[in-house]
Coordinates of C-alpha atoms in Angstrom, one line a residue:
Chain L
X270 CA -35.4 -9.7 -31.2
X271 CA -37.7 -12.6 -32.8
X272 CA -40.0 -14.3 -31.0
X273 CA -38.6 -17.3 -29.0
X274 CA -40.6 -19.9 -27.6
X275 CA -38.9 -21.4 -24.2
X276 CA -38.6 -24.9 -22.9
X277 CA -37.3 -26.1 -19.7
X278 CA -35.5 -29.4 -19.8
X279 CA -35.0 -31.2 -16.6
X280 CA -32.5 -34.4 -17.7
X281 CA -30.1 -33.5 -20.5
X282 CA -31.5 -36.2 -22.6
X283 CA -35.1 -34.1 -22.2
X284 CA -32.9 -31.2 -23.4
X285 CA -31.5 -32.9 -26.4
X286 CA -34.4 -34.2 -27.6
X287 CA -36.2 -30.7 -27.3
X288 CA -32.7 -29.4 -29.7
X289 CA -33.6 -32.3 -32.4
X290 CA -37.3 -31.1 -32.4
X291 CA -36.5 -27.7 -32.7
X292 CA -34.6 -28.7 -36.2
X293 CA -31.6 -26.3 -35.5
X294 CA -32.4 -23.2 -34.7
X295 CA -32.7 -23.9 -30.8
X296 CA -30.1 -22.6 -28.3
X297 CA -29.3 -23.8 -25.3
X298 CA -29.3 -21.2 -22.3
X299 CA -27.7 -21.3 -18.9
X300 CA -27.1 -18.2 -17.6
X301 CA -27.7 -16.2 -20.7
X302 CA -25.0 -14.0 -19.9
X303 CA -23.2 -14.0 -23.4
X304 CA -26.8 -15.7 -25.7
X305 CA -29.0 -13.1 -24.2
X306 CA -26.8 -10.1 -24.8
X307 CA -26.3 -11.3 -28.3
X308 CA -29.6 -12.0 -28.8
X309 CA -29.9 -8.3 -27.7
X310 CA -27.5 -7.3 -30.1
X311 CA -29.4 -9.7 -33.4
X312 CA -26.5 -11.1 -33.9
X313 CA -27.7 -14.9 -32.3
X314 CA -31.3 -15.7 -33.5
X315 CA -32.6 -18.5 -32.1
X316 CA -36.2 -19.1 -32.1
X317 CA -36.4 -22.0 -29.2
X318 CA -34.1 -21.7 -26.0
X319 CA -33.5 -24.5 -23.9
X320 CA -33.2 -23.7 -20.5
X321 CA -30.2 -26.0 -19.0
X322 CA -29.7 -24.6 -16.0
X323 CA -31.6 -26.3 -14.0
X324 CA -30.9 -29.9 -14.9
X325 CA -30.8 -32.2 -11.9
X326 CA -27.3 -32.2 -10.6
X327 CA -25.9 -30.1 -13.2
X328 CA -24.4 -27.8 -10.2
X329 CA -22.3 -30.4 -8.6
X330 CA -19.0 -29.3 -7.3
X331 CA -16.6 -32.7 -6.2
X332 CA -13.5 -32.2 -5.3
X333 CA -13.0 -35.5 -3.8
X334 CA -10.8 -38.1 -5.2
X335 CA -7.7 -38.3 -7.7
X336 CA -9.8 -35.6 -9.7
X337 CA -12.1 -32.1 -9.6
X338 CA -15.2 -32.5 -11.3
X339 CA -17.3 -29.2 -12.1
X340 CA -20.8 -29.4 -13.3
X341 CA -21.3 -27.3 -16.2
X342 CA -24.2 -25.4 -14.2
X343 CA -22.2 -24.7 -11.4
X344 CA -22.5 -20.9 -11.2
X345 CA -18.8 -18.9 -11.7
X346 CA -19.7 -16.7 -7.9
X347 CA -19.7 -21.1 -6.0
X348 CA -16.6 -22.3 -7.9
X349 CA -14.4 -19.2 -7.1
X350 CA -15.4 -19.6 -3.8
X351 CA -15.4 -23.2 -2.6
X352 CA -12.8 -23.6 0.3
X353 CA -10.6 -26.4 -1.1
X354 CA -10.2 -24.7 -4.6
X355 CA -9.3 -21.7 -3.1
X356 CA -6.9 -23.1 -1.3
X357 CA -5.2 -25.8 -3.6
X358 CA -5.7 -24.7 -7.3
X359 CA -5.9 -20.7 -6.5
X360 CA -5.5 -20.2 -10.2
X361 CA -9.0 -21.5 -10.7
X362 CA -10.7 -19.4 -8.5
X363 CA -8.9 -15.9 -9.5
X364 CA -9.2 -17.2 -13.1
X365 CA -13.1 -16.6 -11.6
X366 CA -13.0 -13.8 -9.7
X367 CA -11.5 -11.8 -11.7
X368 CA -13.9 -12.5 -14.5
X369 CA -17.0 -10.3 -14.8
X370 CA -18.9 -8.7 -12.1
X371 CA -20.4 -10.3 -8.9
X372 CA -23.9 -9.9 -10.0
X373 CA -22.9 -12.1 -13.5
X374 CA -21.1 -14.4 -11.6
X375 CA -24.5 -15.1 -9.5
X376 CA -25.7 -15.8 -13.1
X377 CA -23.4 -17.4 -15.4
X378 CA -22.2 -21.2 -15.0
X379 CA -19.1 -22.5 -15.1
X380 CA -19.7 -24.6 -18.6
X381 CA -21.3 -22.0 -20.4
X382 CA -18.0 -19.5 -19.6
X383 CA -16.5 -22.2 -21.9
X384 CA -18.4 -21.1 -24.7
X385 CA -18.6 -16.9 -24.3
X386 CA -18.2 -15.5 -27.6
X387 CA -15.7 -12.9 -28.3
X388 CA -15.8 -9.7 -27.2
X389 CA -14.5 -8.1 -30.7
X390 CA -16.2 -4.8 -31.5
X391 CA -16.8 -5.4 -34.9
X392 CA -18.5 -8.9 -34.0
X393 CA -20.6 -7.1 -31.6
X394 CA -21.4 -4.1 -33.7
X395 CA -22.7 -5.0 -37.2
X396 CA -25.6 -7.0 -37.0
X397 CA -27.3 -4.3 -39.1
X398 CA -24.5 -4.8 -41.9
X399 CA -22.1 -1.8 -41.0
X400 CA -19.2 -4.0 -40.1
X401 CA -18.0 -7.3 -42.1
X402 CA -17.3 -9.8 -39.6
X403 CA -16.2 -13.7 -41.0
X404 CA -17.5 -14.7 -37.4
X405 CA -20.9 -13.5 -37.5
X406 CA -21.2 -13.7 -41.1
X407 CA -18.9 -16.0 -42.7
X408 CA -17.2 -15.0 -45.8
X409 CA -18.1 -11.2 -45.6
X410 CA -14.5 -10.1 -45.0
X411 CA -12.9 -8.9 -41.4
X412 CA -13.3 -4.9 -40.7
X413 CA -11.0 -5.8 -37.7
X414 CA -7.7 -6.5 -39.3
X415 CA -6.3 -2.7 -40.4
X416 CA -9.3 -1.5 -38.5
X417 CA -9.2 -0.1 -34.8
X418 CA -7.6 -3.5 -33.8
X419 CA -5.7 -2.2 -30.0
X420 CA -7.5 -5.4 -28.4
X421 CA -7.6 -8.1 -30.9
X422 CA -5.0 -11.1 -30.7
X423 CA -1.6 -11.1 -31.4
X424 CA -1.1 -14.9 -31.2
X425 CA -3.1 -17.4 -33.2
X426 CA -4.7 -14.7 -36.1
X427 CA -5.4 -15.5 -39.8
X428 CA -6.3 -13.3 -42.9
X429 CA -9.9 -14.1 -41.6
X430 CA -10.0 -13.2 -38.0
X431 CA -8.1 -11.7 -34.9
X432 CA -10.4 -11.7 -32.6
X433 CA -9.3 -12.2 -28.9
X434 CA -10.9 -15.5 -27.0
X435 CA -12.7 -13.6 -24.1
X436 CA -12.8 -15.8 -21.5
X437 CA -10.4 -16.0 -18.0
X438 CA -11.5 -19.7 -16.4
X439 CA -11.0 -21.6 -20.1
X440 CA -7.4 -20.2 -19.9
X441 CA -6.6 -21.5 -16.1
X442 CA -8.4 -24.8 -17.5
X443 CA -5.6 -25.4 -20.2
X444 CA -2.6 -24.4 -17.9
X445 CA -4.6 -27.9 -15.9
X446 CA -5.3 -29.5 -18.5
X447 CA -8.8 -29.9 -18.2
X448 CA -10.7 -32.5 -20.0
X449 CA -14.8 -31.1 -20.9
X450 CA -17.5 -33.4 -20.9
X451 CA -20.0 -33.3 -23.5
X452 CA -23.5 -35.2 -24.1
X453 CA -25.0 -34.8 -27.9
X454 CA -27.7 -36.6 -29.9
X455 CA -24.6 -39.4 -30.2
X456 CA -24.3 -39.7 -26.9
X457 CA -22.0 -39.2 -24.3
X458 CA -17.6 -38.0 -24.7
X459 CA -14.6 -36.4 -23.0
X460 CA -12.1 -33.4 -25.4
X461 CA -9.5 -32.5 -24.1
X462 CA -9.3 -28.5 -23.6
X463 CA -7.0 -28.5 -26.2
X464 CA -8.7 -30.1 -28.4
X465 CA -11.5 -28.3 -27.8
X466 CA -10.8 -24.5 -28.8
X467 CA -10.1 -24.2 -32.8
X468 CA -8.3 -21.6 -34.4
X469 CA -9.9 -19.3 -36.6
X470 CA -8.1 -19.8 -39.4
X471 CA -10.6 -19.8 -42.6
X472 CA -13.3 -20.6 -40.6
X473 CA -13.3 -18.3 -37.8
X474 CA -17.1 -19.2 -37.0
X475 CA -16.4 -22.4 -36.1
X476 CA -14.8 -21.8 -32.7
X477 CA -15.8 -24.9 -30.8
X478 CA -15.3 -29.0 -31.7
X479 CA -18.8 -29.4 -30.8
X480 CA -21.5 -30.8 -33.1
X481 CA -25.1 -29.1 -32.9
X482 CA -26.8 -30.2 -30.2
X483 CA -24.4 -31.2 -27.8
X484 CA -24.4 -29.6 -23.8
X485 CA -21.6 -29.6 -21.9
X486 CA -22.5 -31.1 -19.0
X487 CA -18.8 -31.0 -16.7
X488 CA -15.4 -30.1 -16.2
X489 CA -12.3 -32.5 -15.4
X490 CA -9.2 -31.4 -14.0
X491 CA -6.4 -34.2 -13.0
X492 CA -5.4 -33.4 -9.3
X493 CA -1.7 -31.7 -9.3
X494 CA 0.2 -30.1 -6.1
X495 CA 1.4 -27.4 -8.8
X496 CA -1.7 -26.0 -7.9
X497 CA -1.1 -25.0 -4.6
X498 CA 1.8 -23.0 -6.8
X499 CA -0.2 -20.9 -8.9
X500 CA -2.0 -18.1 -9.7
X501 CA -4.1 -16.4 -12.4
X502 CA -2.5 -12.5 -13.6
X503 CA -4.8 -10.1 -15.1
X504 CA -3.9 -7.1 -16.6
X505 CA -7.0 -4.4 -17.6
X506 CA -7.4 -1.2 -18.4
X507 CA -9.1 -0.7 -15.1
X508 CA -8.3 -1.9 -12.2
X509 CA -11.5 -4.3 -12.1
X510 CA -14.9 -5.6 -14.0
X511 CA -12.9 -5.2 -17.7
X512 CA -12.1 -8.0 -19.9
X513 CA -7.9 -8.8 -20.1
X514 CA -5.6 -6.7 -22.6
X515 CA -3.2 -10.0 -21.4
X516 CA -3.1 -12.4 -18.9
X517 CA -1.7 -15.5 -17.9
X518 CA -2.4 -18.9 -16.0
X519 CA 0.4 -20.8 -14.1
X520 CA 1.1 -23.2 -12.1
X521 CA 4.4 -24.4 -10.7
X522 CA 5.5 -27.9 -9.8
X523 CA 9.0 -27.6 -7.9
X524 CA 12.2 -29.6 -6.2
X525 CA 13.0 -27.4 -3.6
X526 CA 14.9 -24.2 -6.0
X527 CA 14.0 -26.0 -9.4
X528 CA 11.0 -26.2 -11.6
X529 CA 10.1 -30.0 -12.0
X530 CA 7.1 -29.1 -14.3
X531 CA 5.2 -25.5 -15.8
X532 CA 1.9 -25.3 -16.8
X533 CA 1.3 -21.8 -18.8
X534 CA -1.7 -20.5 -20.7
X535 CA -2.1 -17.0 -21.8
X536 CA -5.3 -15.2 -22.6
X537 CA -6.8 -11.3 -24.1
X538 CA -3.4 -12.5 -26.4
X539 CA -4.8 -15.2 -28.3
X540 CA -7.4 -15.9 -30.8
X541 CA -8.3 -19.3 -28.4
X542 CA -7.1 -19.8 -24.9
X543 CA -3.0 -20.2 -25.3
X544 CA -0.6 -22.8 -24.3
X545 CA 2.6 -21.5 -24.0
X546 CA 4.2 -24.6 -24.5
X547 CA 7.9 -22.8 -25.2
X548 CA 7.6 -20.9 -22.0
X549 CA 7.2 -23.9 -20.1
X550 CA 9.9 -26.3 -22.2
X551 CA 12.3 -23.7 -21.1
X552 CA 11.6 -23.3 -17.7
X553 CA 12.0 -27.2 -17.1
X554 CA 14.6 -27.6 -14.5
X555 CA 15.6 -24.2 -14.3
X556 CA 15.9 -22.5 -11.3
X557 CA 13.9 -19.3 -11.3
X558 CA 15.2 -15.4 -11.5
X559 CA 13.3 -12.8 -13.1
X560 CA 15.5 -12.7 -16.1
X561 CA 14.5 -16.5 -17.0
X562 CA 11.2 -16.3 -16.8
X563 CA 11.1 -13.2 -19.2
X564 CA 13.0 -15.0 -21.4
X565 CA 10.8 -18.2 -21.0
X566 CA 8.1 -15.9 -21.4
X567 CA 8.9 -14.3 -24.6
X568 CA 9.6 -17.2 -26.4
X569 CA 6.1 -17.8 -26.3
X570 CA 5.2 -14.4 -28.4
X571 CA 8.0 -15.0 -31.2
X572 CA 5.0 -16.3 -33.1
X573 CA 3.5 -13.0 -32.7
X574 CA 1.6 -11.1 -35.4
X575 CA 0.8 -8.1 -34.2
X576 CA -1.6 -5.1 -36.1
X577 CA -1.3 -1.2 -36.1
X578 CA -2.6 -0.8 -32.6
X579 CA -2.1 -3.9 -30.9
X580 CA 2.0 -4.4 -30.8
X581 CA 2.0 -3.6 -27.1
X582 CA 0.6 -6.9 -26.5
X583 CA 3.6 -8.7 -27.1
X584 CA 5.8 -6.5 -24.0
X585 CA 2.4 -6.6 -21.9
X586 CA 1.9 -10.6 -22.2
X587 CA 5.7 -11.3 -22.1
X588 CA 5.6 -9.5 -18.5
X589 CA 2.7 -10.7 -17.7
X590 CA 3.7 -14.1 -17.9
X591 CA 7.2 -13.4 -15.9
X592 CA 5.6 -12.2 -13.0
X593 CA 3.0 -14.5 -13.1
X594 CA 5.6 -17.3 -12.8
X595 CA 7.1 -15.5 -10.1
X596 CA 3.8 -14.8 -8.4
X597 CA 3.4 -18.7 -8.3
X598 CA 6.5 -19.7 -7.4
X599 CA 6.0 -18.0 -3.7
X600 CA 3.3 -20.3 -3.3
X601 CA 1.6 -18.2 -0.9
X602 CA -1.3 -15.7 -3.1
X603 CA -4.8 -16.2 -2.0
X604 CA -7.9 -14.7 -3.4
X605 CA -9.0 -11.8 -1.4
Chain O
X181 CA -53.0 -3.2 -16.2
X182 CA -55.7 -5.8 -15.9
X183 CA -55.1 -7.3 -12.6
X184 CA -57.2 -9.7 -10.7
X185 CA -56.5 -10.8 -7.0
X186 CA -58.0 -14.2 -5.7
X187 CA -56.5 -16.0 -3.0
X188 CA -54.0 -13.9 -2.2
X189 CA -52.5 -14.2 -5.8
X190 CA -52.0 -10.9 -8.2
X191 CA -52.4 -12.3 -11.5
X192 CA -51.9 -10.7 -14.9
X193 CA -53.7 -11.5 -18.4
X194 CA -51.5 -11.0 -21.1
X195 CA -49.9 -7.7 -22.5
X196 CA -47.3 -7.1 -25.3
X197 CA -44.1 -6.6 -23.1
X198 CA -42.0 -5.9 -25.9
X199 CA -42.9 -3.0 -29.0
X200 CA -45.9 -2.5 -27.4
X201 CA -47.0 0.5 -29.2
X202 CA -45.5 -0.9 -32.8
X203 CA -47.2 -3.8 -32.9
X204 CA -50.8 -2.5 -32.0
X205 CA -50.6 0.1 -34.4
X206 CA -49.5 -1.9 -37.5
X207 CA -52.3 -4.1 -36.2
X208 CA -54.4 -1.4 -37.1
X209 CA -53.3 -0.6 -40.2
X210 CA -55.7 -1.8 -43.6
X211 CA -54.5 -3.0 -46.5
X212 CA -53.5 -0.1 -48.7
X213 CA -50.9 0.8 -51.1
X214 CA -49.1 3.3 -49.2
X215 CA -49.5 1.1 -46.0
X216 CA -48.2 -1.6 -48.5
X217 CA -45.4 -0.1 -49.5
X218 CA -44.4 0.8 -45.7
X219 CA -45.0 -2.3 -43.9
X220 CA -42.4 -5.3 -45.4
X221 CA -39.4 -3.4 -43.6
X222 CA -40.9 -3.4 -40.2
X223 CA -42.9 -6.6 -39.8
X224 CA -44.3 -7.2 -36.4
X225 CA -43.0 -9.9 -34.5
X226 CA -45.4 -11.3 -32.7
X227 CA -44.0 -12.9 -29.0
X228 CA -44.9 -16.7 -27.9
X229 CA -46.7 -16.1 -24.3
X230 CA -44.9 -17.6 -21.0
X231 CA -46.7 -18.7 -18.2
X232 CA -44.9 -17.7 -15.2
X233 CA -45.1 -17.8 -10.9
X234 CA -43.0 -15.8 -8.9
X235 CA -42.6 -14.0 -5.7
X236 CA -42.2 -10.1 -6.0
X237 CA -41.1 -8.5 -2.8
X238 CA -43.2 -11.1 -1.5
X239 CA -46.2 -11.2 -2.6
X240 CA -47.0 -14.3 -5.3
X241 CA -47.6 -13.2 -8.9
X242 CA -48.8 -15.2 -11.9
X243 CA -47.8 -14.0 -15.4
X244 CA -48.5 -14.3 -18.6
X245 CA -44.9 -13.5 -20.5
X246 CA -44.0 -12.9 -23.9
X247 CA -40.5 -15.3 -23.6
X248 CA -38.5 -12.5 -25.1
X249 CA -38.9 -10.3 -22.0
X250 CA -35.5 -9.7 -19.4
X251 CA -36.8 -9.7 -15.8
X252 CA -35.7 -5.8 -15.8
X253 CA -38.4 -5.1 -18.8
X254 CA -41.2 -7.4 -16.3
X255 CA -40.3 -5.3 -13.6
X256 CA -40.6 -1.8 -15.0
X257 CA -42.7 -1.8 -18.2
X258 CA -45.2 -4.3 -17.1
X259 CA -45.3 -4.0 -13.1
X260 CA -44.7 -0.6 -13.2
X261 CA -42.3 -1.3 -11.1
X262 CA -39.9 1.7 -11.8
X263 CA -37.1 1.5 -9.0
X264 CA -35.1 -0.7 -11.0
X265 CA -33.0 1.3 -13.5
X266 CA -32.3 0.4 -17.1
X267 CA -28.9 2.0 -17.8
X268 CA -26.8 -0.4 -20.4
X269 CA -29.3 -3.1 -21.1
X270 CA -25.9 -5.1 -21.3
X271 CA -25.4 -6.3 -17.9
X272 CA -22.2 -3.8 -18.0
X273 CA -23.6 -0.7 -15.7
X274 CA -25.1 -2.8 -12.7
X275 CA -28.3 -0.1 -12.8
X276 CA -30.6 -3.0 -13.0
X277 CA -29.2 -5.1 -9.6
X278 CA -31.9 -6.8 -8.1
X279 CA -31.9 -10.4 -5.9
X280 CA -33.1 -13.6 -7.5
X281 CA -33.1 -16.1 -4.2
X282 CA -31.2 -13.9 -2.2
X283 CA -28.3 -13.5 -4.9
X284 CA -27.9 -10.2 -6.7
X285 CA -28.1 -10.5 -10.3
X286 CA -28.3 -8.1 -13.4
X287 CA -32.2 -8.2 -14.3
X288 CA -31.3 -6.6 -18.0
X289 CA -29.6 -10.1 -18.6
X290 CA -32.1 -12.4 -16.6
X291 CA -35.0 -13.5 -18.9
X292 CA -38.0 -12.8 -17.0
X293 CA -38.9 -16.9 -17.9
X294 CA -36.1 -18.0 -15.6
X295 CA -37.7 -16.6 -12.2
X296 CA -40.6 -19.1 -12.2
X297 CA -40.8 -20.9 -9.1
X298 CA -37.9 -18.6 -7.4
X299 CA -37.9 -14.9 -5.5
X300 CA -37.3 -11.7 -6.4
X301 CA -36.4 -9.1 -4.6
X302 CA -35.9 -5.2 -6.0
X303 CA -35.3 -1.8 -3.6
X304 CA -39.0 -1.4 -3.4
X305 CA -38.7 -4.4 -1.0
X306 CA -36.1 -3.6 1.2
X307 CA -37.4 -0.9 3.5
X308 CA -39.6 -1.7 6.7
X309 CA -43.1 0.3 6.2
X310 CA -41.7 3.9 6.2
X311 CA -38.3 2.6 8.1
X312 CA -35.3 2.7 5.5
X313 CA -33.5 0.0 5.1
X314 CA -29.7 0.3 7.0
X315 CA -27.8 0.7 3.5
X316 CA -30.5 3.2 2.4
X317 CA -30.2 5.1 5.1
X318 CA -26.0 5.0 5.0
X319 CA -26.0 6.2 1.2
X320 CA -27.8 9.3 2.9
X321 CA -25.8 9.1 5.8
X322 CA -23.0 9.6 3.3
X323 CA -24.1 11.5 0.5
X324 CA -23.3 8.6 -1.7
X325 CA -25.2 10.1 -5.1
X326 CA -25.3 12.6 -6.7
X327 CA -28.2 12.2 -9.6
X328 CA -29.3 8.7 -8.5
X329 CA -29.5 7.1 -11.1
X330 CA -27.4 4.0 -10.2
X331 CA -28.3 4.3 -6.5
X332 CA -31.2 1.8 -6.6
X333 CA -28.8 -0.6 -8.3
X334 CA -26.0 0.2 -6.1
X335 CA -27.8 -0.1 -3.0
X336 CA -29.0 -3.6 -4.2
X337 CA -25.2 -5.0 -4.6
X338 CA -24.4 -3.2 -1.6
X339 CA -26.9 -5.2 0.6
X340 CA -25.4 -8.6 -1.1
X341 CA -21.9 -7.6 -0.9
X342 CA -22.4 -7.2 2.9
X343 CA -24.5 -10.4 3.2
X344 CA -21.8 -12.4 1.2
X345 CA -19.4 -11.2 3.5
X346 CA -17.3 -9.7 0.7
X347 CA -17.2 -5.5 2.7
X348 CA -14.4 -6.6 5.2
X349 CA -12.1 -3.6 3.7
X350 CA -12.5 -1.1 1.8
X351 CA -10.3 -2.9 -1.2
X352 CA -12.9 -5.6 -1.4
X353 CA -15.8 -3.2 -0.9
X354 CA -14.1 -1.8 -4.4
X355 CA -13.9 -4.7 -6.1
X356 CA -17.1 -6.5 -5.3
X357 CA -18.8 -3.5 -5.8
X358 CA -17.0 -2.8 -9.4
X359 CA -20.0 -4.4 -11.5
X360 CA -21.9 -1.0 -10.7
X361 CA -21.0 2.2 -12.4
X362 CA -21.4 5.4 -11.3
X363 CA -21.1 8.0 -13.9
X364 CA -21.3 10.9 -11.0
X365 CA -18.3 9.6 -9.6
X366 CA -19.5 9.1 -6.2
X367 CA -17.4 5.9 -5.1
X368 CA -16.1 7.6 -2.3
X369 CA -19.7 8.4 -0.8
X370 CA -20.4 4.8 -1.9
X371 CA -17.4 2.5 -0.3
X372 CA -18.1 4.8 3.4
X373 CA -21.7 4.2 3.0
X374 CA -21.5 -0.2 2.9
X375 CA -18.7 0.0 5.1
X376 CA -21.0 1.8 7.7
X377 CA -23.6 -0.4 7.1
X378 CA -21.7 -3.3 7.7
X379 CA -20.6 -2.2 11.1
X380 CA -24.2 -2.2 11.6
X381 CA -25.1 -5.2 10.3
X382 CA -22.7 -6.9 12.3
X383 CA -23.9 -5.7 15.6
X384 CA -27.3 -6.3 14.7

């Protein structure tokens, strides 16, 4: 690991000053879960890190009003557990709970989640040259696609990359349409989540619409009563504490029998968290059963370009997505 | 160690936390052509030094730091504090669980800058003189090891994951405890320890 020297910003504007003196090769760190590791690992370099996670009111949860506003330093463990959330967006807080460990959630924040870095084991494994990886290194080729590729994406891959977006809360945040809020040398905007992710496509190291320098500083999400009808679906190799093979986010607005409105996003699928806009055109009025929502659910994979390894995906995530819709639909899962 | 106590205060000069040894003895090393012809690959990096306050187990520290350093490294290679284990380095094994404010955390991922100003406490703090702490005394109660490796960690997230109130069944005992590994396989030992020493806790 090189040498870093390390700052601690109290206002973001301190912090994005300290990034332009730093002349680019500053990081910003939160939690550290993911930048630490990496750094770990040689594969992120920085030479300056910016603390952020102390900034004054950086951890402020709100969920008063016609909106919920999440600080981006509000730690994963507080969001997953405040009262309301559990309660009316239960997606939210499994998306949360079901993510990491308890010890990392006592770490990691709930804007730098946004930003985790695949878990690919090629990225991860060839900062020393063994592996070719167009993420870590662009341009050197991808050792993932006809390599051991069982957990890469089957939805959103290029010739470049098919690496799986990692991350559990950014999926429930696009099934609710989350807007991020961002503060940069430029000053202050809102992206929408869907704007926000980018597909890899020939330039699978830019993951993020996020010039350098800019902090996330919060999380919107428009109040809807489809969250009291949702939930977040995991499926791991183990039971617990593993990233998803798929998963999916859903919430449900109904008239008594029949869906008014779906909100679906899919994740451990897709090369970026996943709208599954078919799925939830074709559940539009319908009245549920099983059988519909596996069909609504598959439409979503027919774009589905699968490797040697990784063809289950398309079954798992079509499933997954069925009985997450039916899992919501009851209305009545809570965290435990 | 250099150590120095004044007003209650331990207080450490500066040491190399991280390649300790390297760096000393390519420090050492004149200018020669075989030493020349060794050295460009393997460059030492010299660290930027942190100032740092913290609480240990309760008693106030200053530090010197080099930034690099994980909280898990501060503990063991520069406090010779060994009862926090380093198993993955990678925050994936839970052998390094120790409490930042209260809150268990993995120290592996923690850098060691981030507890200024905050407490720490690790399972040389949690026993009462010579009196084990309840969930120490449970994981004996309940034969809840077998090497121990992961115990000190365990036993850590064990005492949060009673204090958070998450060890109200044996299912959530299992999955709040599921950041910490046990290659052994004693889960079962594990799960009856907490949830004895939550029936204690809760009388108490």
């Amino acid at each position: 690991m090189r040498p870093v020297r390390y700052i601690r910003a109290r206002t973001v504007l301190e912090a994005v000053d300290a990034f332009a003196q730093a002349r680019g090769n500053a990081r910003y760190i939160a939690g550290g879960t993911t930048l630490y590791d990496l750094m770990k690992l040689g594969i992120e370099r920085p030479t300056c890190l910016i603390d952020i996670a102390t900034l004054e009111g950086a951890d402020r949860i709100d969920t008063e009003g016609d909106r919920l506003f999440f600080g981006a330093g509000a730690l994963m463990a507080d969001v997953a557990e405040t009262r309301s959330i559990v309660r009316d967006y239960p997606l939210l807080a499994q998306s949360l709970w079901k993510a990491a460990s308890q010890q990392l959630r006592n770490m990691a924040t709930v804007g730098g989640n946004l930003l985790q870095r695949t878990r690919c084991p090629y990225f991860r494994n060839g900062a020393a040259g063994v592996y070719p990886c167009n993420k870590r290194d662009p341009g050197s080729g991808c050792a993932a696609i006809g390599g051991l590729d069982r957990s890469q994406a089957v939805l959103g891959v290029s010739d470049a990359c098919n690496a799986v977006s990692p991350g559990d809360w950014p999926v429930a945040l696009t099934a609710m349409n989350a807007r991020i809020e961002l503060v940069g040398l430029d000053g202050a905007r809102t992206v929408s989540i869907d704007d926000f992710y980018q597909l890899p496509g020939s330039t699978p190291h830019i993951e993020f619409a996020m010039a350098p320098g800019e902090i996330v500083t919060g999380i919107t999400i428009p109040k809807t009563d489809a969250g009291r009808r949702s939930t977040y679906h995991k499926i791991r190799d183990r039971e617990s504490y593993a990233f998803a093979l798929a998963s999916a986010a859903v919430a449900l607005s109904m008239d008594g029998d029949e869906v008014r409105q779906a909100h679906v996003a899919l994740g451990g699928v897709a090369t970026r968290p996943w709208r599954a806009s078919e799925t939830e055109a074709l559940l539009q009025g319908q009245t549920l059963t099983y059988e519909r929502a596996l069909d609504a659910a598959r439409a979503s994979f027919n774009g589905a370009r699968p490797g040697a390894h990784n063809k289950f995906k398309i079954e798992l995530g079509a499933r997954t997505v069925a009985d997450a819709i039916m899992i919501a639909a009851r209305g009545t899962n809570h965290v435990a | 160690m250099s150590e120095q106590r004044h007003q209650g205060v331990v207080t450490f000069t500066r040491r190399e936390v991280l390649e300790a040894g390297a760096v000393a003895s390519f420090a050492g090393v004149t200018s020669s052509s075989a030493a020349d012809a060794a050295a460009p690959a393997r460059q030492a990096e010299h660290g930027i030094t942190q100032r740092l306050s913290t609480r240990i187990n309760g008693t106030a520290m200053a530090l010197e730091i080099d930034a690099r350093a994980s909280l898990l490294d501060m503990l063991r290679e520069r406090l010779g504090m060994m009862g926090t284990k380093k198993g993955c380095d990678h925050g994936q094994c839970g052998a390094c669980t120790v409490h930042v404010d209260g809150r268990r955390v993995a120290s592996c991922l923690t850098l060691a800058a981030k507890v200024d100003g905050r407490e720490v406490t690790t399972i040389e703090g949690i026993s009462d003189g010579k009196t084990l702490h309840p969930m120490q005394q449970a994981f004996i109660d309940h034969d809840a090891l077998q090497c121990g490796y992961c115990t000190p960690g365990q036993i850590m997230a064990a005492i949060a994951c009673v204090r958070e109130g998450h060890a109200s069944s044996r299912e959530q005992i299992r999955e709040y405890m599921s950041g910490n590994i046990c290659r052994c396989g004693a889960y079962i030992g594990i799960v009856n320890a907490i949830e004895q020493a939550a029936r204690q806790t809760e009388r108490t």
